[in-house]
């Protein structure tokens, strides 16, 4: 059973409420039908009831079993407005401005549903730039206690050389932070370890990667990675990790044994933390395209509740799968 099928089974058991705010997108309407049909989650769509039902009819989607909420007629909008004013008081938020945002920006409305417990998670981005989804998540939900960094990971499902590398690798950060500092790299590692356990069902072995293995090269960027390892050690994290590994030392047993013989992670890492966004984004796309791996994500991590971002080029199945993942994260 592939990782997505395993996640879907967990999602069926969890039965979380997931809001899909971009409901005017026909892919979202079709995905909502499929999510309800498969019993993956309780679906909330954001928009005008008559408009969405008419759009669904046009594209052949059945919205029976999904809940539709119109922000303009929502009975608890005053509570949502008060919460946004509270969250953004230092930035000069007024009730009038908060109401305007919540009734015109579906991402903020969806995020507020999650913040106030009316939904367990949100999946958006099919019709919004990543920055818009992140802004709503960060301003409304905020970071998880003890975590200052919002980042992302991809769950890479391998098809080839599974005997050598396993069938699941987790790559981060591939979508959010361009040049993470040492604390952010440590936060990415901690978030990825949690994702590994809760979503992928694997025990994390984290490699913080660079172009040097244990002092083989000197550079300021290598020092940033090494310092991240020190932060993890001082934090007494409950997972195995190794800082300053090259990719081959992280993944290939023989190379890991030669370059870092005392490491418990070298040669068998299943979480790869890249030194910057360029390396991470390039890395996951190379593995996806050249090795035929399935890339599930990006999954956002570090927020107090799960909000996940879709690619604007996503398919209906991408929305369905990410909803299942979000449901498992919420559980």
mmCIF file of C-alpha atoms in Angstrom:
data_model
loop_
_atom_site.group_PDB
_atom_site.id
_atom_site.type_symbol
_atom_site.label_atom_id
_atom_site.label_comp_id
_atom_site.label_asym_id
_atom_site.label_seq_id
_atom_site.Cartn_x
_atom_site.Cartn_y
_atom_site.Cartn_z
ATOM 1 C CA UNK A 1 0.000 0.000 0.000
ATOM 2 C CA UNK A 2 1.440 3.373 -1.066
ATOM 3 C CA UNK A 3 1.937 6.191 1.411
ATOM 4 C CA UNK A 4 -1.103 8.152 0.172
ATOM 5 C CA UNK A 5 -3.381 5.146 0.592
ATOM 6 C CA UNK A 6 -2.039 4.685 4.122
ATOM 7 C CA UNK A 7 -2.693 8.355 4.853
ATOM 8 C CA UNK A 8 -6.209 8.106 3.424
ATOM 9 C CA UNK A 9 -6.998 5.223 5.752
ATOM 10 C CA UNK A 10 -5.832 7.319 8.719
ATOM 11 C CA UNK A 11 -7.890 10.234 7.434
ATOM 12 C CA UNK A 12 -11.041 8.126 7.262
ATOM 13 C CA UNK A 13 -10.601 7.226 10.913
ATOM 14 C CA UNK A 14 -9.783 10.791 11.995
ATOM 15 C CA UNK A 15 -12.862 12.364 10.328
ATOM 16 C CA UNK A 16 -11.591 15.906 10.704
ATOM 17 C CA UNK A 17 -13.268 19.023 9.313
ATOM 18 C CA UNK A 18 -11.195 20.616 6.543
ATOM 19 C CA UNK A 19 -12.053 23.944 4.955
ATOM 20 C CA UNK A 20 -11.428 24.432 1.229
ATOM 21 C CA UNK A 21 -11.862 28.196 0.863
ATOM 22 C CA UNK A 22 -11.234 28.567 -2.884
ATOM 23 C CA UNK A 23 -14.562 26.999 -3.790
ATOM 24 C CA UNK A 24 -15.072 28.914 -7.047
ATOM 25 C CA UNK A 25 -12.290 26.770 -8.547
ATOM 26 C CA UNK A 26 -13.888 23.856 -10.380
ATOM 27 C CA UNK A 27 -11.052 21.548 -9.258
ATOM 28 C CA UNK A 28 -11.957 22.299 -5.638
ATOM 29 C CA UNK A 29 -15.625 21.532 -6.309
ATOM 30 C CA UNK A 30 -14.743 18.211 -7.923
ATOM 31 C CA UNK A 31 -12.297 17.428 -5.121
ATOM 32 C CA UNK A 32 -14.966 18.164 -2.504
ATOM 33 C CA UNK A 33 -17.226 15.592 -4.117
ATOM 34 C CA UNK A 34 -14.421 13.006 -4.112
ATOM 35 C CA UNK A 35 -13.409 13.719 -0.491
ATOM 36 C CA UNK A 36 -16.981 13.242 0.701
ATOM 37 C CA UNK A 37 -17.432 10.146 -1.476
ATOM 38 C CA UNK A 38 -14.272 8.537 -0.057
ATOM 39 C CA UNK A 39 -15.152 9.616 3.495
ATOM 40 C CA UNK A 40 -11.766 11.294 3.975
ATOM 41 C CA UNK A 41 -12.960 14.366 5.877
ATOM 42 C CA UNK A 42 -15.877 16.649 6.565
ATOM 43 C CA UNK A 43 -15.654 19.365 3.916
ATOM 44 C CA UNK A 44 -16.447 23.063 4.320
ATOM 45 C CA UNK A 45 -16.550 25.291 1.228
ATOM 46 C CA UNK A 46 -16.460 29.088 1.423
ATOM 47 C CA UNK A 47 -18.720 31.154 -0.804
ATOM 48 C CA UNK A 48 -22.270 32.023 -1.789
ATOM 49 C CA UNK A 49 -24.497 28.944 -1.606
ATOM 50 C CA UNK A 50 -26.434 29.600 -4.813
ATOM 51 C CA UNK A 51 -23.321 30.529 -6.774
ATOM 52 C CA UNK A 52 -21.358 27.468 -5.692
ATOM 53 C CA UNK A 53 -24.232 25.081 -6.346
ATOM 54 C CA UNK A 54 -24.661 26.593 -9.815
ATOM 55 C CA UNK A 55 -20.917 26.314 -10.532
ATOM 56 C CA UNK A 56 -20.909 22.731 -9.285
ATOM 57 C CA UNK A 57 -23.789 21.848 -11.596
ATOM 58 C CA UNK A 58 -21.892 23.317 -14.554
ATOM 59 C CA UNK A 59 -18.858 21.096 -13.952
ATOM 60 C CA UNK A 60 -20.807 18.004 -12.916
ATOM 61 C CA UNK A 61 -19.836 18.073 -9.237
ATOM 62 C CA UNK A 62 -22.224 16.932 -6.520
ATOM 63 C CA UNK A 63 -21.801 18.954 -3.320
ATOM 64 C CA UNK A 64 -24.162 16.851 -1.249
ATOM 65 C CA UNK A 65 -22.505 16.145 2.097
ATOM 66 C CA UNK A 66 -20.331 19.267 1.982
ATOM 67 C CA UNK A 67 -21.085 22.373 4.053
ATOM 68 C CA UNK A 68 -21.110 25.781 2.374
ATOM 69 C CA UNK A 69 -20.507 28.925 4.448
ATOM 70 C CA UNK A 70 -20.959 32.432 3.061
ATOM 71 C CA UNK A 71 -18.845 34.956 5.012
ATOM 72 C CA UNK A 72 -21.320 37.722 4.136
ATOM 73 C CA UNK A 73 -24.202 35.971 5.921
ATOM 74 C CA UNK A 74 -22.189 34.025 8.517
ATOM 75 C CA UNK A 75 -23.881 34.298 11.914
ATOM 76 C CA UNK A 76 -20.614 34.292 13.898
ATOM 77 C CA UNK A 77 -18.784 36.882 11.789
ATOM 78 C CA UNK A 78 -18.585 39.273 14.763
ATOM 79 C CA UNK A 79 -16.552 36.722 16.739
ATOM 80 C CA UNK A 80 -14.246 36.276 13.751
ATOM 81 C CA UNK A 81 -13.824 40.045 13.438
ATOM 82 C CA UNK A 82 -13.050 40.396 17.151
ATOM 83 C CA UNK A 83 -10.418 37.661 16.947
ATOM 84 C CA UNK A 84 -8.681 39.226 13.951
ATOM 85 C CA UNK A 85 -8.658 42.623 15.674
ATOM 86 C CA UNK A 86 -7.111 40.959 18.733
ATOM 87 C CA UNK A 87 -4.502 39.136 16.662
ATOM 88 C CA UNK A 88 -3.501 42.227 14.666
ATOM 89 C CA UNK A 89 -4.079 44.991 17.239
ATOM 90 C CA UNK A 90 -0.418 46.026 17.250
ATOM 91 C CA UNK A 91 -0.627 46.511 13.483
ATOM 92 C CA UNK A 92 -3.561 48.901 13.820
ATOM 93 C CA UNK A 93 -6.331 46.498 12.829
ATOM 94 C CA UNK A 94 -9.823 47.971 13.210
ATOM 95 C CA UNK A 95 -13.183 46.147 13.293
ATOM 96 C CA UNK A 96 -14.137 47.716 9.971
ATOM 97 C CA UNK A 97 -10.926 46.596 8.264
ATOM 98 C CA UNK A 98 -11.125 43.132 9.852
ATOM 99 C CA UNK A 99 -14.659 42.626 8.563
ATOM 100 C CA UNK A 100 -13.650 43.742 5.091
ATOM 101 C CA UNK A 101 -10.760 41.243 5.064
ATOM 102 C CA UNK A 102 -12.829 38.342 6.378
ATOM 103 C CA UNK A 103 -15.667 38.887 3.909
ATOM 104 C CA UNK A 104 -13.449 39.368 0.842
ATOM 105 C CA UNK A 105 -10.367 37.186 1.449
ATOM 106 C CA UNK A 106 -11.372 33.519 1.613
ATOM 107 C CA UNK A 107 -7.957 32.475 2.915
ATOM 108 C CA UNK A 108 -8.308 34.704 5.972
ATOM 109 C CA UNK A 109 -11.859 33.481 6.558
ATOM 110 C CA UNK A 110 -10.771 29.838 6.246
ATOM 111 C CA UNK A 111 -7.806 30.379 8.537
ATOM 112 C CA UNK A 112 -10.101 31.998 11.109
ATOM 113 C CA UNK A 113 -12.372 28.963 10.968
ATOM 114 C CA UNK A 114 -9.354 26.903 12.012
ATOM 115 C CA UNK A 115 -8.228 29.413 14.651
ATOM 116 C CA UNK A 116 -11.644 29.361 16.351
ATOM 117 C CA UNK A 117 -12.153 25.611 16.116
ATOM 118 C CA UNK A 118 -14.848 25.580 13.421
ATOM 119 C CA UNK A 119 -12.464 23.581 11.218
ATOM 120 C CA UNK A 120 -9.467 21.404 12.022
ATOM 121 C CA UNK A 121 -7.360 22.405 9.030
ATOM 122 C CA UNK A 122 -7.314 24.291 5.717
ATOM 123 C CA UNK A 123 -6.178 23.442 2.195
ATOM 124 C CA UNK A 124 -5.807 26.353 -0.226
ATOM 125 C CA UNK A 125 -3.574 27.711 -2.977
ATOM 126 C CA UNK A 126 -5.170 26.388 -6.174
ATOM 127 C CA UNK A 127 -6.169 29.964 -6.966
ATOM 128 C CA UNK A 128 -3.786 31.918 -4.686
ATOM 129 C CA UNK A 129 -0.032 32.538 -4.548
ATOM 130 C CA UNK A 130 1.777 30.732 -1.732
ATOM 131 C CA UNK A 131 2.455 34.082 -0.073
ATOM 132 C CA UNK A 132 -1.292 34.711 0.355
ATOM 133 C CA UNK A 133 -1.897 31.342 2.017
ATOM 134 C CA UNK A 134 1.148 31.781 4.261
ATOM 135 C CA UNK A 135 0.106 35.305 5.238
ATOM 136 C CA UNK A 136 -3.327 34.120 6.351
ATOM 137 C CA UNK A 137 -1.840 31.199 8.245
ATOM 138 C CA UNK A 138 0.801 33.205 10.018
ATOM 139 C CA UNK A 139 -1.340 36.235 10.864
ATOM 140 C CA UNK A 140 -4.425 34.291 11.956
ATOM 141 C CA UNK A 141 -3.138 30.936 13.245
ATOM 142 C CA UNK A 142 0.365 31.913 14.273
ATOM 143 C CA UNK A 143 3.314 29.667 14.999
ATOM 144 C CA UNK A 144 3.171 26.592 17.190
ATOM 145 C CA UNK A 145 4.229 27.307 20.801
ATOM 146 C CA UNK A 146 8.016 27.150 21.025
ATOM 147 C CA UNK A 147 8.395 27.401 17.240
ATOM 148 C CA UNK A 148 9.187 30.627 15.404
ATOM 149 C CA UNK A 149 9.689 29.188 11.941
ATOM 150 C CA UNK A 150 7.046 28.279 9.372
ATOM 151 C CA UNK A 151 8.596 26.043 6.733
ATOM 152 C CA UNK A 152 7.674 23.205 4.399
ATOM 153 C CA UNK A 153 8.523 19.648 3.474
ATOM 154 C CA UNK A 154 7.826 17.279 0.635
ATOM 155 C CA UNK A 155 7.162 13.609 1.245
ATOM 156 C CA UNK A 156 9.058 11.887 -1.558
ATOM 157 C CA UNK A 157 7.725 8.431 -2.393
ATOM 158 C CA UNK A 158 10.447 6.505 -4.205
ATOM 159 C CA UNK A 159 9.785 3.919 -6.890
ATOM 160 C CA UNK A 160 13.364 2.836 -7.657
ATOM 161 C CA UNK A 161 16.202 1.637 -5.399
ATOM 162 C CA UNK A 162 13.830 1.224 -2.490
ATOM 163 C CA UNK A 163 16.134 -1.447 -1.030
ATOM 164 C CA UNK A 164 18.947 1.077 -0.690
ATOM 165 C CA UNK A 165 17.029 4.172 0.381
ATOM 166 C CA UNK A 166 13.613 3.021 1.599
ATOM 167 C CA UNK A 167 10.385 4.070 -0.067
ATOM 168 C CA UNK A 168 9.936 7.378 1.819
ATOM 169 C CA UNK A 169 12.272 10.374 2.111
ATOM 170 C CA UNK A 170 11.302 13.766 3.498
ATOM 171 C CA UNK A 171 12.856 16.906 1.981
ATOM 172 C CA UNK A 172 12.787 20.378 3.565
ATOM 173 C CA UNK A 173 12.609 23.312 3.174
ATOM 174 C CA UNK A 174 11.676 23.336 -0.504
ATOM 175 C CA UNK A 175 9.078 26.110 -0.700
ATOM 176 C CA UNK A 176 9.178 28.792 1.998
ATOM 177 C CA UNK A 177 12.462 30.142 3.456
ATOM 178 C CA UNK A 178 15.050 31.287 0.872
ATOM 179 C CA UNK A 179 18.111 31.497 3.160
ATOM 180 C CA UNK A 180 17.434 29.881 6.548
ATOM 181 C CA UNK A 181 19.706 30.740 9.446
ATOM 182 C CA UNK A 182 20.907 28.136 11.941
ATOM 183 C CA UNK A 183 17.850 28.422 14.201
ATOM 184 C CA UNK A 184 15.530 28.121 11.216
ATOM 185 C CA UNK A 185 17.385 25.031 9.954
ATOM 186 C CA UNK A 186 16.986 23.478 13.397
ATOM 187 C CA UNK A 187 13.276 24.366 13.374
ATOM 188 C CA UNK A 188 12.877 22.832 9.912
ATOM 189 C CA UNK A 189 14.496 19.644 11.207
ATOM 190 C CA UNK A 190 12.195 19.507 14.249
ATOM 191 C CA UNK A 191 9.108 20.106 12.132
ATOM 192 C CA UNK A 192 10.177 17.482 9.612
ATOM 193 C CA UNK A 193 10.742 14.941 12.372
ATOM 194 C CA UNK A 194 7.199 15.505 13.621
ATOM 195 C CA UNK A 195 5.828 15.179 10.085
ATOM 196 C CA UNK A 196 7.767 11.946 9.616
ATOM 197 C CA UNK A 197 6.127 10.396 12.644
ATOM 198 C CA UNK A 198 2.606 11.785 12.411
ATOM 199 C CA UNK A 199 2.038 11.703 8.658
ATOM 200 C CA UNK A 200 4.538 9.329 7.041
ATOM 201 C CA UNK A 201 4.702 6.878 9.943
ATOM 202 C CA UNK A 202 8.493 6.589 9.932
ATOM 203 C CA UNK A 203 11.057 7.140 12.671
ATOM 204 C CA UNK A 204 13.088 10.254 11.771
ATOM 205 C CA UNK A 205 16.783 10.138 10.968
ATOM 206 C CA UNK A 206 17.697 13.712 10.059
ATOM 207 C CA UNK A 207 20.637 14.823 7.936
ATOM 208 C CA UNK A 208 21.419 18.557 7.795
ATOM 209 C CA UNK A 209 23.134 18.742 4.443
ATOM 210 C CA UNK A 210 25.755 20.917 2.817
ATOM 211 C CA UNK A 211 28.749 20.441 0.500
ATOM 212 C CA UNK A 212 31.009 19.374 3.386
ATOM 213 C CA UNK A 213 31.041 16.275 5.574
ATOM 214 C CA UNK A 214 32.298 16.776 9.133
ATOM 215 C CA UNK A 215 34.862 19.438 8.347
ATOM 216 C CA UNK A 216 35.965 18.335 4.880
ATOM 217 C CA UNK A 217 35.434 21.892 3.592
ATOM 218 C CA UNK A 218 35.408 25.319 5.211
ATOM 219 C CA UNK A 219 32.907 28.051 4.395
ATOM 220 C CA UNK A 220 30.539 30.392 6.191
ATOM 221 C CA UNK A 221 27.540 28.521 4.783
ATOM 222 C CA UNK A 222 28.897 25.260 6.208
ATOM 223 C CA UNK A 223 29.207 26.927 9.615
ATOM 224 C CA UNK A 224 25.488 27.793 9.506
ATOM 225 C CA UNK A 225 24.608 24.104 9.083
ATOM 226 C CA UNK A 226 27.029 22.979 11.771
ATOM 227 C CA UNK A 227 25.567 25.528 14.185
ATOM 228 C CA UNK A 228 22.080 24.167 13.493
ATOM 229 C CA UNK A 229 23.318 20.807 14.688
ATOM 230 C CA UNK A 230 24.546 22.382 17.930
ATOM 231 C CA UNK A 231 21.119 23.962 18.461
ATOM 232 C CA UNK A 232 19.430 20.583 18.026
ATOM 233 C CA UNK A 233 21.851 19.000 20.489
ATOM 234 C CA UNK A 234 21.208 21.725 23.063
ATOM 235 C CA UNK A 235 17.461 21.299 22.550
ATOM 236 C CA UNK A 236 17.671 17.611 23.503
ATOM 237 C CA UNK A 237 15.490 16.584 20.586
ATOM 238 C CA UNK A 238 14.036 13.069 20.634
ATOM 239 C CA UNK A 239 15.239 11.985 17.200
ATOM 240 C CA UNK A 240 18.561 11.047 15.652
ATOM 241 C CA UNK A 241 20.306 13.695 13.561
ATOM 242 C CA UNK A 242 23.643 14.571 12.048
ATOM 243 C CA UNK A 243 24.782 18.006 10.911
ATOM 244 C CA UNK A 244 27.162 18.775 8.067
ATOM 245 C CA UNK A 245 26.726 15.849 5.711
ATOM 246 C CA UNK A 246 27.026 15.693 1.942
ATOM 247 C CA UNK A 247 24.133 14.004 0.155
ATOM 248 C CA UNK A 248 26.031 10.790 -0.554
ATOM 249 C CA UNK A 249 27.230 10.575 3.043
ATOM 250 C CA UNK A 250 23.649 11.017 4.201
ATOM 251 C CA UNK A 251 22.124 8.399 1.904
ATOM 252 C CA UNK A 252 24.704 5.788 0.867
ATOM 253 C CA UNK A 253 25.691 3.343 3.598
ATOM 254 C CA UNK A 254 29.226 2.717 2.322
ATOM 255 C CA UNK A 255 29.946 6.425 1.885
ATOM 256 C CA UNK A 256 28.428 7.312 5.235
ATOM 257 C CA UNK A 257 30.555 4.683 6.973
ATOM 258 C CA UNK A 258 33.695 6.069 5.349
ATOM 259 C CA UNK A 259 33.056 9.803 5.764
ATOM 260 C CA UNK A 260 31.255 9.804 9.128
ATOM 261 C CA UNK A 261 31.955 6.424 10.756
ATOM 262 C CA UNK A 262 30.666 7.401 14.207
ATOM 263 C CA UNK A 263 27.332 8.724 12.965
ATOM 264 C CA UNK A 264 24.047 6.859 13.558
ATOM 265 C CA UNK A 265 22.442 8.783 10.693
ATOM 266 C CA UNK A 266 25.078 8.874 7.939
ATOM 267 C CA UNK A 267 24.199 6.379 5.241
ATOM 268 C CA UNK A 268 20.604 5.826 6.345
ATOM 269 C CA UNK A 269 19.003 9.266 6.655
ATOM 270 C CA UNK A 270 15.326 9.549 5.747
ATOM 271 C CA UNK A 271 14.947 13.307 6.311
ATOM 272 C CA UNK A 272 17.134 15.647 4.278
ATOM 273 C CA UNK A 273 17.302 19.261 5.464
ATOM 274 C CA UNK A 274 18.728 21.386 2.658
ATOM 275 C CA UNK A 275 20.915 24.419 3.425
ATOM 276 C CA UNK A 276 18.710 26.807 1.439
ATOM 277 C CA UNK A 277 15.581 26.996 -0.682
ATOM 278 C CA UNK A 278 17.449 26.822 -3.988
ATOM 279 C CA UNK A 279 19.050 23.500 -3.091
ATOM 280 C CA UNK A 280 15.825 22.093 -1.674
ATOM 281 C CA UNK A 281 13.618 23.114 -4.573
ATOM 282 C CA UNK A 282 16.113 21.890 -7.170
ATOM 283 C CA UNK A 283 16.727 18.696 -5.214
ATOM 284 C CA UNK A 284 13.120 17.594 -4.930
ATOM 285 C CA UNK A 285 12.387 18.384 -8.577
ATOM 286 C CA UNK A 286 15.435 16.388 -9.747
ATOM 287 C CA UNK A 287 14.403 13.361 -7.704
ATOM 288 C CA UNK A 288 10.820 13.733 -8.918
ATOM 289 C CA UNK A 289 11.712 14.047 -12.596
ATOM 290 C CA UNK A 290 14.830 11.899 -12.969
ATOM 291 C CA UNK A 291 14.047 9.162 -10.454
ATOM 292 C CA UNK A 292 10.282 9.082 -11.005
ATOM 293 C CA UNK A 293 9.482 9.736 -7.358
ATOM 294 C CA UNK A 294 6.082 11.057 -6.326
ATOM 295 C CA UNK A 295 6.353 14.393 -4.537
ATOM 296 C CA UNK A 296 3.577 14.949 -2.002
ATOM 297 C CA UNK A 297 3.418 18.527 -0.768
ATOM 298 C CA UNK A 298 4.555 21.060 0.063
ATOM 299 C CA UNK A 299 3.283 20.480 3.588
ATOM 300 C CA UNK A 300 3.521 23.537 5.790
ATOM 301 C CA UNK A 301 4.881 23.005 9.286
ATOM 302 C CA UNK A 302 5.429 25.163 12.319
ATOM 303 C CA UNK A 303 1.907 26.624 12.490
ATOM 304 C CA UNK A 304 -0.285 26.042 15.548
ATOM 305 C CA UNK A 305 -2.827 24.236 13.344
ATOM 306 C CA UNK A 306 -2.471 22.635 9.902
ATOM 307 C CA UNK A 307 -2.805 24.846 6.850
ATOM 308 C CA UNK A 308 -1.429 23.533 3.581
ATOM 309 C CA UNK A 309 -0.675 25.190 0.275
ATOM 310 C CA UNK A 310 -1.507 23.802 -3.165
ATOM 311 C CA UNK A 311 0.275 24.550 -6.392
ATOM 312 C CA UNK A 312 -1.841 26.682 -8.712
ATOM 313 C CA UNK A 313 -1.275 23.942 -11.283
ATOM 314 C CA UNK A 314 -2.664 21.258 -8.981
ATOM 315 C CA UNK A 315 -5.006 18.472 -10.073
ATOM 316 C CA UNK A 316 -8.194 17.299 -8.407
ATOM 317 C CA UNK A 317 -6.312 14.318 -6.976
ATOM 318 C CA UNK A 318 -3.669 16.672 -5.535
ATOM 319 C CA UNK A 319 -6.407 18.496 -3.613
ATOM 320 C CA UNK A 320 -7.922 15.228 -2.404
ATOM 321 C CA UNK A 321 -4.550 13.888 -1.277
ATOM 322 C CA UNK A 322 -3.498 17.077 0.492
ATOM 323 C CA UNK A 323 -6.849 17.172 2.288
ATOM 324 C CA UNK A 324 -6.204 13.652 3.582
ATOM 325 C CA UNK A 325 -2.709 14.665 4.713
ATOM 326 C CA UNK A 326 -4.053 17.782 6.437
ATOM 327 C CA UNK A 327 -6.642 15.676 8.234
ATOM 328 C CA UNK A 328 -3.922 13.371 9.555
ATOM 329 C CA UNK A 329 -1.822 16.365 10.636
ATOM 330 C CA UNK A 330 -4.830 17.714 12.546
ATOM 331 C CA UNK A 331 -5.199 14.395 14.321
#
